Coordinates of C-alpha atoms in Angstrom, one line a residue:
Chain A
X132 CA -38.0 28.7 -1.0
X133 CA -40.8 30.4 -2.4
X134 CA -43.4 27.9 -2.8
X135 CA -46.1 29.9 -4.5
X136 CA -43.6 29.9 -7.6
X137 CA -42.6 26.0 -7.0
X138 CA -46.0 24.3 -6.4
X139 CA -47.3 24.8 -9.8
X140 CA -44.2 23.5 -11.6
X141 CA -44.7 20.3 -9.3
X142 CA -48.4 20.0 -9.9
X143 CA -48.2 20.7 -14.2
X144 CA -45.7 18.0 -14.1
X145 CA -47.7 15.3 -11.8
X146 CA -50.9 16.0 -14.1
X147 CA -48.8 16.0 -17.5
X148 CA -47.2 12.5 -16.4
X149 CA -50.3 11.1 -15.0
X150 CA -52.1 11.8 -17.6
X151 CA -50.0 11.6 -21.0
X152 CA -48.0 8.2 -19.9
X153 CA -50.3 7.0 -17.6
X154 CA -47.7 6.9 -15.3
X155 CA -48.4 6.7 -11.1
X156 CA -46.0 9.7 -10.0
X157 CA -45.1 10.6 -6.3
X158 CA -42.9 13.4 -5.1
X159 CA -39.9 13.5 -2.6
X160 CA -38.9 16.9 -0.6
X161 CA -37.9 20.0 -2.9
X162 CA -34.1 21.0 -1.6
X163 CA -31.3 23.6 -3.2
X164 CA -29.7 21.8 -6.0
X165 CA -26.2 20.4 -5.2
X166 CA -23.4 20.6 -7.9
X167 CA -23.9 21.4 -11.6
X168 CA -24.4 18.8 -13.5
X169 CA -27.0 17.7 -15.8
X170 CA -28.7 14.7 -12.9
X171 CA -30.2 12.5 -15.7
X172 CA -29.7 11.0 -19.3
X173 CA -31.8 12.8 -21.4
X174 CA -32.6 16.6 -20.0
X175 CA -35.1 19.5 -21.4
X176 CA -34.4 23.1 -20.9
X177 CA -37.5 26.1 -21.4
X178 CA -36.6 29.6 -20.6
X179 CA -39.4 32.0 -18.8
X180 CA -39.9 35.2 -19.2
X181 CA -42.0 38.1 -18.6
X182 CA -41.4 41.6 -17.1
X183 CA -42.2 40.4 -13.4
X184 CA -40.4 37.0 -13.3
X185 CA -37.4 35.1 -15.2
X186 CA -35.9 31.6 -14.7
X187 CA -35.8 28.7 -16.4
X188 CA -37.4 24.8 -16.2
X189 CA -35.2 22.5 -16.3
X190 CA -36.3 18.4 -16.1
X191 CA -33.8 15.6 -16.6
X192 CA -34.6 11.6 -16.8
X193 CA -32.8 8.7 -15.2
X194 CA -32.7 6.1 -19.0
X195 CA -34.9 3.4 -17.5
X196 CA -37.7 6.2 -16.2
X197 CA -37.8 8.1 -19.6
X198 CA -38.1 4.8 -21.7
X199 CA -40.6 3.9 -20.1
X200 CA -42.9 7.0 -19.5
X201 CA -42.2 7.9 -23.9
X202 CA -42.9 4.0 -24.4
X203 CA -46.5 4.4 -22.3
X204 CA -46.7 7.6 -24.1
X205 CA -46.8 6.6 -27.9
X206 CA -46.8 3.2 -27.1
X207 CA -44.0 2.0 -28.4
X208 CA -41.0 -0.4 -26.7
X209 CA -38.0 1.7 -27.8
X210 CA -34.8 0.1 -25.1
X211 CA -32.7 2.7 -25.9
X212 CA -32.2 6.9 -26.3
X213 CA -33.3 7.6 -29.7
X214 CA -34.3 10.6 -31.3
X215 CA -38.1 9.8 -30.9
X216 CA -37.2 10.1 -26.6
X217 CA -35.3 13.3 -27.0
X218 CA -38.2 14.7 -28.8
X219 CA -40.7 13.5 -26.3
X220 CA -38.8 15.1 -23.8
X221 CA -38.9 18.4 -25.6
X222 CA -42.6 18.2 -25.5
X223 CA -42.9 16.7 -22.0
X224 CA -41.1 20.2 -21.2
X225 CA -43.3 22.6 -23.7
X226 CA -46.5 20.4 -21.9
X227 CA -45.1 20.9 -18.4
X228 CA -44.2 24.1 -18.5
X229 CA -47.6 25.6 -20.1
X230 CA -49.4 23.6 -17.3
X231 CA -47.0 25.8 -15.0
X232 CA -47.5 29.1 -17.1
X233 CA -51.6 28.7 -16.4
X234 CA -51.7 27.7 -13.0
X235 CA -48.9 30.7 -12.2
X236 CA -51.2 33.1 -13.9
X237 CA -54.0 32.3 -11.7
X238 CA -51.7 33.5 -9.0
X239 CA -51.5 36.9 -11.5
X240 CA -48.4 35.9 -12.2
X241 CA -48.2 36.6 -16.4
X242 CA -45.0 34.5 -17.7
X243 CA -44.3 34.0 -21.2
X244 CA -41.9 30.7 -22.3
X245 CA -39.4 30.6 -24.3
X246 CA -38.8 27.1 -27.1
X247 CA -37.3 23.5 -25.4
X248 CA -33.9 22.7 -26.2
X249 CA -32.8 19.1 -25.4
X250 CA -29.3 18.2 -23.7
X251 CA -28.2 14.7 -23.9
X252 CA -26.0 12.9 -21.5
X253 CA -25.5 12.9 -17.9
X254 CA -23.1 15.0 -15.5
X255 CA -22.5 17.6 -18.8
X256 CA -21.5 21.1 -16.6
X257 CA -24.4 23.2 -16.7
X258 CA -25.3 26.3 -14.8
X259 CA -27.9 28.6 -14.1
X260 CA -27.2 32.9 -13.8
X261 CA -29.6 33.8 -11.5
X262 CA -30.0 35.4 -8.3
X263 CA -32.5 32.8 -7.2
X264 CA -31.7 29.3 -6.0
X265 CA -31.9 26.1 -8.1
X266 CA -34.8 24.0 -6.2
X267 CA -34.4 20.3 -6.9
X268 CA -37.8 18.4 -7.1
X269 CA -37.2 14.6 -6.9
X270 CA -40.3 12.3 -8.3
X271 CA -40.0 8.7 -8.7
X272 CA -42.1 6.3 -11.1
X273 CA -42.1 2.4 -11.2
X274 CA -39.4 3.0 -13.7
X275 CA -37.5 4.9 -12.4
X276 CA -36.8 8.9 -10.8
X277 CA -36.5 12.0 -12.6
X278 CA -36.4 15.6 -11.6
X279 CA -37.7 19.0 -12.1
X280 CA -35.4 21.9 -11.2
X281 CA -37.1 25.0 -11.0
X282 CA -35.6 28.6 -10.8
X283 CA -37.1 31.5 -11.1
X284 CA -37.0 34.9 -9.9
X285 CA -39.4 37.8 -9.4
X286 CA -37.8 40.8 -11.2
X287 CA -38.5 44.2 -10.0
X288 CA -39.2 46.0 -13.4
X289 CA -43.0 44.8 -13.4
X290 CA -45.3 45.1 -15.9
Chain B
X23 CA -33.9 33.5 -43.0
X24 CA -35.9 36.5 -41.4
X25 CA -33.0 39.1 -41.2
X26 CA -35.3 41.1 -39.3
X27 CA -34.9 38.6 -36.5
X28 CA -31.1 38.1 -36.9
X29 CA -29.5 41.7 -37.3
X30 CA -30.5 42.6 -34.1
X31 CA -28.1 39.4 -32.4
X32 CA -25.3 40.0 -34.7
X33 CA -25.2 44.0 -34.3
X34 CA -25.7 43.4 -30.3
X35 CA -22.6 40.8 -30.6
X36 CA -19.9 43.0 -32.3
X37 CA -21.0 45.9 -30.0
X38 CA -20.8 44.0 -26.5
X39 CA -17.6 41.9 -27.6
X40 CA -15.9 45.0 -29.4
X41 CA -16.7 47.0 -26.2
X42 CA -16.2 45.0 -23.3
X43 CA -13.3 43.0 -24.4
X44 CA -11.8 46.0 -26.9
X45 CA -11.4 43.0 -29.3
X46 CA -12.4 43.3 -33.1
X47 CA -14.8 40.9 -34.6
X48 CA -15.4 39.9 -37.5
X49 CA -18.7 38.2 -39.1
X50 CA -19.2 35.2 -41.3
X51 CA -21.9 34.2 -43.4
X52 CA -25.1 33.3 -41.4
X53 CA -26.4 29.8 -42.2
X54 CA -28.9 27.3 -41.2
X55 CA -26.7 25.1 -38.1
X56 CA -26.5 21.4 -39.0
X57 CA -26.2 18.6 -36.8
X58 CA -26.9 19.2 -32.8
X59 CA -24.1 19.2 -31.3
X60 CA -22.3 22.4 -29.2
X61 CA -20.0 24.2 -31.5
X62 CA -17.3 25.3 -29.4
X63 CA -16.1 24.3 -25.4
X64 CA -18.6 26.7 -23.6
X65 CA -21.9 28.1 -24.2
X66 CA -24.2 30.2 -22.9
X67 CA -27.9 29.8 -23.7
X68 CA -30.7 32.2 -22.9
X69 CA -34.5 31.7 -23.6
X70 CA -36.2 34.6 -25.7
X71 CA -40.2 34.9 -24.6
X72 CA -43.4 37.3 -24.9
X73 CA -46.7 36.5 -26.7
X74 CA -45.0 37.3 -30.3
X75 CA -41.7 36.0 -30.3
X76 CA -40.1 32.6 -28.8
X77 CA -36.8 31.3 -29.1
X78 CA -32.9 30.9 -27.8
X79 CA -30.2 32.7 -28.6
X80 CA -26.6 30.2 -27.7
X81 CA -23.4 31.6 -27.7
X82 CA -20.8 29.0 -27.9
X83 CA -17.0 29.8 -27.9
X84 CA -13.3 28.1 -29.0
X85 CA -11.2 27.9 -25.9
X86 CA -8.7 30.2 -27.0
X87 CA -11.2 32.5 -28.1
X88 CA -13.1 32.9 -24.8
X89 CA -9.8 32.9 -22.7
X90 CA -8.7 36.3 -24.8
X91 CA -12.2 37.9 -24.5
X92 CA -12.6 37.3 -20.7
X93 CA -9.0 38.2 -20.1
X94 CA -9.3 41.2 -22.1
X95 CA -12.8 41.9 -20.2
X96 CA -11.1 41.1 -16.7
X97 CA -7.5 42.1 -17.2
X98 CA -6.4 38.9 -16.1
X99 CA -4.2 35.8 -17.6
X100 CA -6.5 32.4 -17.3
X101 CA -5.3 29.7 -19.5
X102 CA -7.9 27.5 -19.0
X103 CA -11.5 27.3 -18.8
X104 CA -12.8 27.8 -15.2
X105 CA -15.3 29.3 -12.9
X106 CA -14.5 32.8 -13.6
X107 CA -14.5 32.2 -17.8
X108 CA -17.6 29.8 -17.4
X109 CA -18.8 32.9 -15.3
X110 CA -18.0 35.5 -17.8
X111 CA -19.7 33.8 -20.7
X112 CA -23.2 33.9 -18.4
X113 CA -23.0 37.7 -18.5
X114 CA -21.9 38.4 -22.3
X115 CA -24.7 35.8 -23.1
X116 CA -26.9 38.2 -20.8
X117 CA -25.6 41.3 -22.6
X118 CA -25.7 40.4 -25.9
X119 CA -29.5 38.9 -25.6
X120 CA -30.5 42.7 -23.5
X121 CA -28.8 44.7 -26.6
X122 CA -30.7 42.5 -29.0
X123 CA -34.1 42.9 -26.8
X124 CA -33.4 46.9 -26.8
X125 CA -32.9 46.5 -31.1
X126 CA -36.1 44.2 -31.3
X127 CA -38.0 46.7 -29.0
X128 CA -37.0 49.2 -31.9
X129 CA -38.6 47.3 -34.3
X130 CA -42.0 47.1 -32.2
X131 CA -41.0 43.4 -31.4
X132 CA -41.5 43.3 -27.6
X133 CA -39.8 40.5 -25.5
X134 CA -38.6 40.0 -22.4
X135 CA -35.5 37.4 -21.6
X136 CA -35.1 34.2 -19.4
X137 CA -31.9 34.1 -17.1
X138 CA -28.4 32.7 -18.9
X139 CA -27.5 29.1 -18.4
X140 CA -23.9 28.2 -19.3
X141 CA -23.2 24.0 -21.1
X142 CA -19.4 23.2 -20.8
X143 CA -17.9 20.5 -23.5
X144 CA -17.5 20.8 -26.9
X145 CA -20.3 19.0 -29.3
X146 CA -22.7 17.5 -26.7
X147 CA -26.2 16.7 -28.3
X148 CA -28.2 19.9 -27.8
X149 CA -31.2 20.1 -29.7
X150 CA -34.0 23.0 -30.2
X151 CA -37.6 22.3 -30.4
X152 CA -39.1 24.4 -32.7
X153 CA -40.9 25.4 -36.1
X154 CA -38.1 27.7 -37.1
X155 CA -34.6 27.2 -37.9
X156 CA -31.2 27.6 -36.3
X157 CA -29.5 30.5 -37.4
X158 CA -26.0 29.8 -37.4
X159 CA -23.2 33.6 -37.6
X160 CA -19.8 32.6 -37.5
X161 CA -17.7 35.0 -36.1
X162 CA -13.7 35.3 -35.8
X163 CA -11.5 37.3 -33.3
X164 CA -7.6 37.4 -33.3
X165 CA -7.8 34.6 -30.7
X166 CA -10.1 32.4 -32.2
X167 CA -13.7 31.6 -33.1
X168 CA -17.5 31.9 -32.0
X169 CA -21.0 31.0 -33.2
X170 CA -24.4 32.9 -32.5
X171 CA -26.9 30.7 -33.1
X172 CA -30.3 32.1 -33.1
X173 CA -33.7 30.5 -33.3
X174 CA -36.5 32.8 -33.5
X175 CA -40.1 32.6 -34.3
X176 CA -43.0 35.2 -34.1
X177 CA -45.8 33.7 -32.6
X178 CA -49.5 34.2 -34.0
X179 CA -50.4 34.4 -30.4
X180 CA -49.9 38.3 -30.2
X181 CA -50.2 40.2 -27.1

């Protein structure tokens, strides 16, 4: 696992959680992603891109945990998955994955992201192409867990 | 609808079906996609990224359909959807998105590609986030019938 390209995805979403649901995060081990499934209820998708790395950011919510982090968000007290939450989680990826896309070019790693698309429902099949692993980041809020799968590759054609 | 944008996904889909699965296509009338669902049993999604354009471009495929394209591709009889069809929709979805690149290059639009995910099920909730709309090209083989959907938009953020 190559952590220089996992550490900022788990640091963008830790400050974008903390900071735009005022929501106390904390993180369990990173690991190889098991199975395909989607893991959660509500799950956003953002492609990366550039000529030195490609992958895709993938984060999926447990019902309870997303509720509650959209509800501290806009606050709100929606109980169920509306279209206001599946929103929210396309721009808790778009947020997320810009906070990655800074803190990896810092590195001098120059990433570009693609738009958010949204999948609803839990356990749908879905798989990644990539030579790269799948890494499973588990965090857990008062609410509830969620995770952020992360996989990315460094391409050879650079820039 | 920016045809601009568009041609370059429908030529690069006649060319890599007509070729690697020596089946004919034929194209529909592109239109904007309503609802949010997935249009056919498997698709393949892969994020489109560089500072001037941002988008997806989802492939998504009728059963029958995608069984005589892969079998034609492989040489082999599957009846049903599996690994290996699942598989083979990662790499047209890869294909197709490097011919379009190659066009868009043509046209001095520069992007590079994220790596193909595949969704399995027919009309789960799948929902893209941004300012541009879905462009939906039917297209219809002996066997059956696919959708390229394409959201694009050129970013003022230019490199």
């Amino acid at each position: 696992m190559d952590v220089t390209l996992i550490n900022p995805f788990l640091d963008a979403t830790i400050k974008v959680i903390e900071t735009m649901a005022m929501t106390k995060v904390s993180v369990g081990k990173p690991a190889v992603k098991q199975g395909k499934g989607t893991w959660g209820t509500v799950t956003g998708i953002i492609g990366i891109a550039s000529k030195g790395l490609s992958g895709n950011l993938v984060l999926s919510f447990e019902e309870p945990c997303i509720l509650a982090i959209v509800n501290n968000m806009i606050g709100e007290k929606h109980q169920t998955i509306n279209e206001e939450i599946v929103d929210a989680v396309g721009e808790l990826t778009n947020m997320i994955s810009g906070g990655a896309k800074a803190a990896l070019s810092e590195q001098g790693l120059l990433c570009d992201m693609a738009t958010p698309m949204t999948v609803v429902g839990r356990d749908i099949e879905i798989k990644q192409f990539s030579s790269a692993p799948v890494i499973s980041i588990p965090f857990e809020t008062e609410a509830g867990k969620f995770v952020v799968e992360v996989c990315l590759k460094r391409d050879a054609k650079k820039a």
